[in-house]
Amino acid sequence: MSEQSEATPSAVDPGLESAPEHPGVAQLFAALACGELLAFERLARELDFAPDQQGRIAIASMAGAEMTHFDRLAAEITARGLDVVAVTEAYMPVLTRYHARTTPRNWYEALVKAYIGDALAADFYREIVPALPAAAADVVRETLSDTGHSEFVVPQVRSAIVANPALRSPLTLWGRRLLSEAITQTQEVLATRDELAALLFESSGDLAGIGEFFDSVQTRHAERMRTLGLA
Amino acid sequence: MSEQSEATPSAVDPGLESAPEHPGVAQLFAALACGELLAFERLARELDFAPDQQGRIAIASMAGAEMTHFDRLAAEITARGLDVVAVTEAYMPVLTRYHARTTPRNWYEALVKAYIGDALAADFYREIVPALPAAAADVVRETLSDTGHSEFVVPQVRSAIVANPALRSPLTLWGRRLLSEAITQTQEVLATRDELAALLFESSGDLAGIGEFFDSVQTRHAERMRTLGLA
């Protein structure tokens, strides 16, 4: 696909600089921006569960970082002559559905969701970078670069499970549910947003790309569950 | 006071560089950081009132900016060898009281509070800068520099009042209440935190400084109420 040739440094095409950008790029930024906005909203709501000032600050800092990402993506959308309000609104239903189906009922579910959600987003960002035109890849890399805010979760969850082993089983189920809902809603987006699916999976030539993508996400999810002490 | 001489560029004192910092500086950063954290929490809660995606994005961006300020102040607190969690926690009661007494009941109260609260904070920051040692003044100036997120409020409130003049009177009372609660709680902080009061008002030599400070805040508040269409 000629629109994708910017992603291949070895491509020699004098028309490259002025080639129209793949329309999936703006859609991708819109989907990511909407994801950041809703992640912010949900994290902010979960402040109510924070048992202490440390937890409150940690969750608020994560939420703040989501809005820094949002602002970066919004600037890119605006630079493309698009209206941030309109393009992000289109992704609200599917992302609202994800959060409605994964609403934490307590502090530990909120922590696990923050950690797993952050990591799944980072996985997703990392997987799509190679499929993107260079300029778009830079934006996604930058947006990814300051994650890691959720690392405070690991010792908290691990020590909670040691203190109260009965937490392990429900939190393990919770982690599985987070992954399965994330995959379901991502598939929903890809099924309904042709430009986005084309952008991300055209380079692989067939649908195998999607399968490999989800396999890789699942492998890393399993590692992270072990890190949290959730077998 | 020798701790304050850094704020006076004309002072000649070879011991300046190594002079111990006024202990009020760390307290000031703690109070401001706690203020940013709670402003973030309250704004995030008010997302529920947003009537549309534009309002949601505007409020979320303001809230995100509060956490950027918080992070900046937290870094300064940490650099002084203090624990951010502990020092900010000390200001939670008074700031929680302010927000509990000024909890918006609808979208327009939320907008007016966002605008007035942001401006009062900016006033406060501006007033205290001259009283601060140079390095601390820079931090406060930087924290202040990216306010203006609340400017979107003005046309929204003005057009709402034109469309529904019955909004004017309750919103005017609301604006007065915001100012009076802000002053009450600031006085409470100054009355109980000697180091902070000393830092901010020692340079004026007597208590007149406090009176002038609140007079100036009130004058600017009245201008802003007119800007909002609230006489």
XYZ file of C-alpha atoms in Angstrom:
462
model
C 0.000 0.000 0.000
C 1.595 3.263 -1.047
C 0.211 5.143 1.941
C 2.256 2.883 4.175
C 5.557 3.217 2.384
C 6.712 5.956 4.771
C 7.050 3.238 7.403
C 9.729 1.517 5.300
C 12.934 3.540 5.446
C 14.396 1.707 2.445
C 11.550 2.711 0.141
C 12.669 5.122 -2.546
C 9.800 7.261 -3.712
C 10.289 10.910 -4.657
C 6.607 11.557 -3.891
C 6.969 10.372 -0.291
C 7.115 13.760 1.403
C 3.877 14.931 -0.112
C 2.090 11.561 -0.123
C -1.308 11.858 1.540
C -1.318 10.327 4.977
C -3.152 7.056 5.492
C -6.627 8.040 6.760
C -6.280 5.442 9.496
C -3.672 7.610 11.285
C -6.165 10.276 12.341
C -8.632 7.555 13.343
C -5.940 5.887 15.418
C -5.138 9.155 17.221
C -8.861 9.702 17.834
C -9.280 6.201 19.289
C -6.192 6.578 21.494
C -7.219 10.073 22.653
C -10.671 8.832 23.583
C -9.054 5.924 25.417
C -6.865 8.317 27.415
C -9.831 10.544 28.242
C -11.924 7.659 29.534
C -8.999 6.103 31.393
C -8.590 9.469 33.102
C -12.281 9.607 34.043
C -12.321 6.081 35.420
C -9.111 6.459 37.403
C -10.356 9.728 38.874
C -13.512 7.959 40.024
C -11.480 5.239 41.701
C -9.831 7.796 43.971
C -12.803 7.109 46.252
C -11.346 3.662 46.966
C -7.895 4.966 47.906
C -7.218 3.941 51.514
C -4.613 6.645 52.140
C -2.860 9.747 50.805
C -0.179 7.671 49.073
C -2.763 5.712 47.084
C -4.660 8.898 46.277
C -1.527 10.592 44.930
C -0.489 7.525 42.921
C -3.863 7.166 41.191
C -4.202 10.926 40.604
C -0.717 11.022 39.027
C -1.650 8.176 36.694
C -4.843 9.971 35.733
C -2.910 13.199 35.157
C -0.510 11.371 32.833
C -3.475 10.163 30.759
C -4.476 13.781 30.155
C -0.918 14.685 29.137
C -1.201 11.921 26.525
C -4.633 13.148 25.549
C -3.348 16.697 24.991
C -0.516 15.401 22.795
C -2.911 13.346 20.649
C -5.472 16.166 20.514
C -2.789 18.510 19.144
C -2.051 15.980 16.356
C -5.740 15.635 15.523
C -6.168 19.419 15.400
C -3.046 19.753 13.231
C -4.809 17.483 10.703
C -7.717 19.911 10.494
C -10.073 17.655 12.418
C -12.317 18.484 15.355
C -11.134 16.702 18.493
C -14.594 16.728 20.066
C -16.260 15.089 17.065
C -13.611 12.475 16.283
C -13.152 11.333 19.864
C -16.901 11.188 20.456
C -17.173 8.447 17.831
C -15.159 6.112 20.068
C -17.056 6.854 23.270
C -19.631 4.013 22.987
C -17.147 1.167 22.613
C -14.759 2.504 25.275
C -17.589 3.326 27.667
C -18.756 -0.277 27.227
C -15.298 -1.579 28.175
C -15.244 0.491 31.367
C -18.878 -0.286 32.241
C -18.049 -4.013 32.062
C -14.880 -3.639 34.109
C -15.900 -1.253 36.885
C -13.790 -2.047 39.972
C -15.730 -2.823 43.149
C -12.839 -2.217 45.537
C -9.335 -0.781 45.862
C -7.509 -3.947 44.767
C -9.637 -4.377 41.660
C -8.937 -0.714 40.905
C -5.174 -1.266 41.347
C -5.126 -4.399 39.173
C -7.160 -2.649 36.495
C -4.845 0.365 36.544
C -1.792 -1.879 36.179
C -3.221 -4.286 33.597
C -4.953 -1.525 31.650
C -1.800 0.572 31.493
C 0.237 -2.421 30.353
C -2.306 -3.510 27.724
C -2.309 0.022 26.341
C 1.509 -0.017 26.259
C 1.469 -3.418 24.478
C -1.009 -2.143 21.973
C 1.037 0.994 21.324
C 4.231 -1.039 20.912
C 2.580 -3.517 18.512
C 1.220 -0.846 16.223
C 4.351 1.322 15.985
C 5.978 -0.753 13.203
C 2.812 -0.491 11.083
C 2.754 3.310 11.241
C 4.186 6.034 9.033
C 7.290 7.504 10.716
C 5.693 10.727 11.996
C 2.715 8.897 13.469
C 5.024 6.299 15.029
C 6.888 9.103 16.816
C 3.666 10.422 18.320
C 2.673 6.967 19.548
C 6.158 6.344 20.978
C 6.086 9.660 22.843
C 2.640 8.950 24.209
C 3.928 5.602 25.416
C 7.182 6.927 26.835
C 5.968 8.124 30.209
C 3.889 5.143 31.232
C 5.218 3.214 34.195
C 3.110 5.248 36.597
C 1.366 1.992 37.479
C 4.483 0.267 38.859
C 3.456 1.244 42.392
C 0.680 -1.335 42.082
C 2.924 -4.431 42.118
C 4.168 -4.377 45.753
C 0.726 -3.304 46.990
C -1.106 -6.200 45.349
C 1.592 -8.757 46.208
C 1.656 -7.848 49.877
C -2.145 -7.734 50.066
C -2.304 -11.302 48.742
C 0.294 -12.469 51.251
C -1.687 -10.863 54.071
C -4.997 -12.195 52.784
C -4.648 -15.226 50.434
C -8.413 -15.230 49.824
C -7.865 -12.202 47.561
C -5.910 -14.242 45.015
C -8.711 -16.149 43.336
C -11.154 -13.264 42.736
C -8.326 -10.975 41.573
C -7.098 -13.673 39.166
C -10.584 -13.913 37.652
C -10.704 -10.120 37.532
C -7.417 -9.999 35.593
C -8.788 -12.505 33.061
C -11.940 -10.500 32.653
C -9.955 -7.309 32.006
C -8.018 -9.012 29.215
C -11.044 -10.622 27.622
C -13.077 -7.392 27.660
C -10.132 -5.442 26.239
C -9.802 -7.940 23.390
C -13.554 -7.996 22.743
C -13.794 -4.216 22.516
C -10.617 -3.892 20.418
C -12.024 -6.432 17.960
C -15.258 -4.459 17.890
C -13.325 -1.297 16.965
C -11.332 -3.096 14.267
C -14.479 -4.686 12.828
C -16.282 -1.359 12.506
C -13.394 0.962 11.608
C -12.094 -0.242 8.271
C -9.468 2.508 7.942
C -7.979 1.634 11.294
C -7.882 -2.115 10.593
C -6.338 -1.389 7.196
C -3.652 0.808 8.750
C -2.691 -1.737 11.387
C -2.897 -4.991 9.475
C -2.370 -4.270 5.782
C 1.383 -4.664 6.106
C 1.027 -8.326 7.086
C -0.929 -9.006 3.875
C -3.632 -11.072 5.551
C -5.599 -11.529 8.749
C -2.817 -13.525 10.418
C -1.556 -10.160 11.690
C -4.571 -9.786 13.947
C -4.170 -13.274 15.381
C -0.483 -12.781 16.137
C -1.264 -9.434 17.701
C -3.708 -10.922 20.195
C -1.439 -13.943 20.875
C 1.406 -11.642 21.804
C -0.855 -9.540 24.026
C -2.058 -12.674 25.817
C 1.475 -13.950 26.447
C 2.536 -10.701 28.009
C -0.658 -10.500 30.043
C 0.110 -13.913 31.572
C 3.592 -12.709 32.570
C 2.134 -9.643 34.212
C -0.406 -11.647 36.174
C 2.518 -13.680 37.570
C 4.325 -10.440 38.443
C 1.288 -9.407 40.464
C 1.293 -12.775 42.258
C -1.852 -13.854 40.410
C -1.119 -17.266 38.860
C 14.921 38.397 58.013
C 18.082 36.893 56.596
C 16.280 33.860 55.104
C 14.335 36.248 52.892
C 17.262 38.253 51.600
C 17.511 36.056 48.493
C 14.314 37.729 47.308
C 16.062 41.108 47.231
C 18.488 41.217 44.296
C 20.267 44.266 45.709
C 21.229 42.497 48.930
C 24.975 41.870 49.165
C 25.723 38.928 51.380
C 28.534 36.474 50.589
C 26.718 33.784 52.560
C 23.631 34.036 50.349
C 24.208 30.932 48.229
C 24.477 28.644 51.194
C 21.912 30.402 53.406
C 19.379 27.933 54.714
C 16.061 28.240 52.928
C 13.155 29.790 54.805
C 11.220 26.829 56.242
C 8.026 28.391 54.928
C 9.027 27.561 51.342
C 8.577 23.804 51.750
C 5.308 24.432 53.607
C 4.122 26.654 50.788
C 4.897 23.978 48.184
C 3.091 21.401 50.337
C 0.001 23.612 50.638
C -0.018 24.369 46.900
C 0.537 20.701 45.979
C -2.326 19.627 48.215
C -4.476 22.345 46.633
C -3.674 21.045 43.147
C -4.433 17.459 44.167
C -7.815 18.333 45.627
C -8.675 20.650 42.724
C -7.948 17.698 40.448
C -10.208 15.398 42.462
C -13.084 17.863 42.546
C -12.876 18.715 38.849
C -12.777 15.041 37.957
C -15.946 14.495 39.970
C -17.679 17.330 38.141
C -17.226 15.533 34.829
C -20.551 13.914 35.695
C -22.255 17.282 35.104
C -20.717 17.808 31.653
C -23.551 18.045 29.130
C -21.408 17.078 26.137
C -18.020 15.857 24.902
C -16.659 19.405 24.633
C -17.412 20.134 28.286
C -16.002 16.778 29.322
C -12.735 17.418 27.482
C -12.434 20.977 28.826
C -12.879 19.932 32.465
C -10.625 16.879 32.081
C -7.878 19.056 30.552
C -8.109 21.474 33.478
C -7.896 18.591 35.905
C -4.921 17.161 34.031
C -3.125 20.525 34.271
C -3.608 20.474 38.062
C -1.714 17.183 38.217
C 1.098 18.597 36.057
C 1.404 21.377 38.663
C 1.224 18.832 41.449
C 4.063 16.788 39.929
C 6.234 19.909 39.640
C 5.636 20.868 43.278
C 6.079 17.275 44.461
C 9.501 17.161 42.778
C 10.506 20.322 44.695
C 9.287 18.870 47.978
C 11.178 15.627 47.365
C 14.318 17.589 46.414
C 14.159 19.154 49.899
C 14.304 15.701 51.487
C 10.671 15.777 52.564
C 7.975 13.146 52.092
C 5.291 14.373 49.685
C 2.637 12.115 51.187
C 3.187 13.347 54.739
C 3.555 17.061 54.033
C 0.564 17.281 51.710
C -1.600 15.247 54.078
C -1.272 18.005 56.674
C -3.230 20.374 54.408
C -5.989 17.918 53.539
C -8.430 18.915 56.328
C -8.570 22.628 55.521
C -8.713 22.116 51.756
C -11.260 19.324 52.054
C -13.369 21.723 54.127
C -13.207 24.343 51.381
C -14.395 21.866 48.763
C -17.052 20.350 51.011
C -18.530 23.828 51.520
C -18.397 24.667 47.825
C -19.594 21.472 46.169
C -21.303 22.425 42.875
C -24.866 21.196 42.444
C -25.002 21.607 38.677
C -22.920 22.221 35.542
C -22.972 26.040 35.782
C -21.914 26.064 39.405
C -19.120 23.679 38.411
C -18.043 25.998 35.568
C -18.113 29.124 37.761
C -16.154 27.339 40.470
C -13.565 26.116 37.953
C -13.122 29.647 36.597
C -13.173 31.499 39.925
C -11.079 28.857 41.683
C -8.451 28.878 38.944
C -8.295 32.687 39.003
C -8.110 32.892 42.810
C -5.254 30.411 42.758
C -3.502 32.483 40.063
C -4.048 35.684 42.141
C -2.638 33.988 45.171
C 0.387 32.720 43.266
C 1.027 36.177 41.801
C 0.721 37.924 45.171
C 3.175 35.639 46.899
C 5.890 35.623 44.220
C 7.536 38.898 45.384
C 7.794 37.551 48.949
C 9.664 34.421 47.878
C 13.342 33.562 47.524
C 14.266 33.573 43.811
C 14.337 29.790 43.276
C 10.973 29.304 44.969
C 9.508 32.218 42.996
C 10.523 30.474 39.757
C 8.699 27.302 40.777
C 5.551 29.245 41.626
C 5.733 31.212 38.358
C 6.105 28.010 36.344
C 3.207 26.400 38.147
C 1.146 29.459 37.340
C 2.270 29.761 33.732
C -0.092 27.283 32.123
C -3.324 28.299 33.768
C -5.896 29.741 31.413
C -7.508 26.355 30.875
C -10.625 27.831 32.441
C -11.130 30.511 29.756
C -13.643 28.268 27.982
C -16.001 28.964 30.885
C -16.675 32.645 30.066
C -18.715 32.295 26.836
C -20.577 29.284 28.237
C -21.740 31.084 31.390
C -22.508 34.349 29.562
C -24.651 32.677 26.934
C -26.417 30.523 29.523
C -27.418 33.663 31.455
C -28.690 35.330 28.280
C -30.764 32.255 27.474
C -32.012 31.905 31.049
C -31.754 35.132 33.115
C -32.988 33.307 36.217
C -29.513 31.750 36.454
C -27.879 35.094 37.214
C -28.923 35.600 40.817
C -28.051 32.140 42.194
C -24.753 32.101 40.290
C -23.874 35.555 41.658
C -24.463 34.300 45.200
C -22.426 31.225 44.352
C -19.510 33.369 43.202
C -19.608 35.333 46.480
C -19.652 32.154 48.463
C -16.618 30.797 46.604
C -14.636 33.919 47.448
C -15.682 34.041 51.073
C -14.923 30.348 51.643
C -11.550 30.706 49.922
C -10.657 33.643 52.178
C -11.896 31.875 55.310
C -9.840 28.764 54.617
C -6.735 30.723 53.580
C -6.923 32.677 56.848
C -7.268 29.391 58.704
C -4.082 28.109 57.047
C -2.195 31.326 57.817
C -3.393 31.302 61.437
C -2.212 27.760 62.056
C 0.944 27.640 59.932
C 3.329 30.173 61.421
C 6.174 29.438 59.018
C 3.957 30.060 56.032
C 2.516 33.309 57.407
C 6.045 34.446 58.263
C 7.278 33.693 54.742
C 4.439 35.551 53.048
C 4.026 38.584 55.289
C 7.308 39.230 57.083
C 8.549 41.445 54.285
C 5.724 43.932 54.880
C 6.807 44.261 58.519
C 3.319 44.060 59.988
C -0.096 42.566 59.476
C -1.122 45.211 56.936
C 0.294 42.856 54.295
C -2.474 40.351 54.936
C -5.166 43.008 54.660
C -3.789 44.350 51.368
C -3.515 40.847 50.046
C -7.200 40.110 50.616
C -8.266 43.561 49.346
C -6.457 42.969 46.086
C -7.976 39.491 45.738
C -11.463 40.935 46.290
C -11.018 43.666 43.683
C -9.952 41.193 41.049
C -12.749 38.800 42.002
C -15.317 41.564 41.373
C -13.842 42.172 37.896
C -14.081 38.506 37.073
C -17.665 38.261 38.196
C -18.445 41.081 35.739
C -16.548 39.187 33.021
C -18.828 36.220 33.642
C -21.893 38.454 33.380
C -22.531 38.153 37.131
C -22.880 41.694 38.511
